[in-house]
Amino acid sequence: MTHIKKICLLAVTGLLAGFVITSCSNQEIFSNTNPSVVPKDLSDVFKWRMTKDASPKREAITIAEDWRSLTPDSSHYAVWVGHATYLINTGDVTLLTDPIFSKRASPVGWAGPERLIPPAMTLSQLPPIDAVVVSHNHYDHLDLPSLIALQKANPDMVFLMPQGDKALLESKGLNNVSEFRWWETQKVNETTFTFTPVQHWSGRGITGRNTSLWGGWFLTGPDLSIYHAGDTGYSKDFLTTKARLGKPDVAFIPIGAYKPRWFMRNQHADPAEAVQIALDLETKKAFGMHWGTFILTDENISEPPVMLAEELVKRDLEPRFFTAPKPGEVLTLKPKF
Ligand code: ZN
Ligand code: ZN
């Protein structure tokens, strides 16, 4: 859902002459499928900062080296590189989701959230990449230095971006960029990529809030259907996605960045809600992400997988239905789990 907002820039020129030029442009503003869910404002950010106890302790989760067993002939696998970055091979395409290999999730290299762990694989250790999908423009999901390095190594690679982000990539010299509204599709090889609604927001600075879209990616390929939720709160969007596109074989779902709940609930699912997202999608298998890589919120670093396991027990679900893999672990993607 969108509306057009008139954005006016005041260009004060010739102050001595005392005149002001105003230039206005029509700027599209995006909203959630539930339009009452809007980004928190600065007073809420201030309240969070003022009421917050200590920050979580920095700790490094265990990284696996299993990815080293992959060969150019390997197929049907996924590797969690860290945060929302998954390397995925479907047997038809090799892609990266929300690739971030930088030390910080920030517009600058010297401030902002710093990685707790290095990427499980470096950029030079990746196989050839056909496509990159990005869920939204927050710095922990749209990392320009990573995108630039990836296209340098893979000149034919395509970028599938939310509506409103294409110009940013092209301004950095990147090619083969497409942008998508919800439910729009593009084929890469034999796989159809569809951009789907989730509940979140966008913005990379003080201005420009919700001027680009956010969403999840649903891939329908010859052997497998795969869903990547990006960054999301719990909403009815996942039931709609299943109704329109079917049940995915595999779903990658965020399980971190959820405390304090009064602030985060609308934008970040907690592990219990992540399980509900997996159930709403009726996916055969779910894998966690968006934890253990940066400190963005107040929960302890190692809490999300513990809460995830507890939720599965509470609901009498098999532990293997939804797991939180180690970075670097090789996950086998099969049409039937
Ligand atoms: Zn985000
Ligand atoms: Zn995020």
Coordinates of C-alpha atoms and ligand atoms in Angstrom, one line a residue, residues 136 138 141 200 231, ligand 1:
H136 CA 15.0 -3.7 2.5
H138 CA 18.5 -0.9 6.5
H141 CA 20.6 -5.8 5.1
H200 CA 8.6 -3.7 8.7
D231 CA 13.2 -8.5 8.6
Ligands
ZN1 ZN 15.3 -3.7 9.2

